[in-house]
Amino acid sequence: MGSHRVIADDVQATIAECPFCAGLEQAVLCDLAGTASIREVDAQRFIFHEHEPATTFYILMHGQALLSKLADTGQQVIIRAVKPLDAIGVIASLSQTVYPLSARAILPCTLLAWDHSTLTGLMDRHPVLALRALRLLAGRFADLQHQYLELATQRVERRIAHTLLRLMQQVGQPVTAGTLVDLPLSRQQLAEMSGTTLYTASRVLSRWAQQGIVVSAREQVIICDPHRMMQIADSPPA
């Protein structure tokens, strides 16, 4: 009985604090909590795969995940880091569609889940949820457009700077040396996210490390001087 109560309290707290639910009336929050199921996903397991039927909408309670897309080379290219309170899979609010990205747990994850029929029922009862879902879809689409524009038009240093600043905003954790990008991030993955080669990404990170902008280890990056990195990201073409 006690463990169920703790879980129920955790569900209520997660929904109340989730940006997707911010400002909703208490009746809507209670309906969301009452219809949610809980899913546990082990580290390195997929929550859903790209091109699978989009059947479920999730809010991450605990853990960490990555959204990625399969490249022509067969590699999973990271698109976005997912932290607790983030909503994913909102495409499930639409009928007969597929997930455009894959979601993989990099730490053990606990997620709140609503299947398509439950979600559409909630939206029928509370139309504000349909508006929230539409806004979230539009925002994610705009983010992807912005990333593609960066890849198509910006020089390499700016692209890498933008990628690290995005990750800092999504999963940054303060540490003594600066802000840690709190996920295992290889230089190869950073290169793929920035649309460049491993050699170029390594060369840029090494130069930034010499300038005191970052501390870069094997699968870890600490941003020591975010102001300088923002200047690089915003600098005009030479």
mmCIF file of C-alpha atoms in Angstrom, residues 21 35 41 44 67 75 98 112 114 145 153 162 179 214:
data_model
loop_
_atom_site.group_PDB
_atom_site.id
_atom_site.type_symbol
_atom_site.label_atom_id
_atom_site.label_comp_id
_atom_site.label_asym_id
_atom_site.label_seq_id
_atom_site.Cartn_x
_atom_site.Cartn_y
_atom_site.Cartn_z
ATOM 1 C CA CYS A 21 1.054 20.630 -18.247
ATOM 2 C CA THR A 35 -5.316 7.689 -16.732
ATOM 3 C CA VAL A 41 12.821 0.878 -19.491
ATOM 4 C CA GLN A 44 20.327 1.073 -23.517
ATOM 5 C CA LEU A 67 16.091 11.019 -29.424
ATOM 6 C CA GLN A 75 24.270 5.027 -37.454
ATOM 7 C CA VAL A 98 4.684 6.729 -37.079
ATOM 8 C CA LEU A 112 4.281 8.015 -17.577
ATOM 9 C CA TRP A 114 -0.867 7.316 -22.343
ATOM 10 C CA GLN A 145 14.037 22.996 -39.158
ATOM 11 C CA THR A 153 24.362 27.172 -43.941
ATOM 12 C CA HIS A 162 25.244 25.490 -31.362
ATOM 13 C CA THR A 179 28.623 23.208 -17.002
ATOM 14 C CA VAL A 214 35.842 23.551 -22.816
#
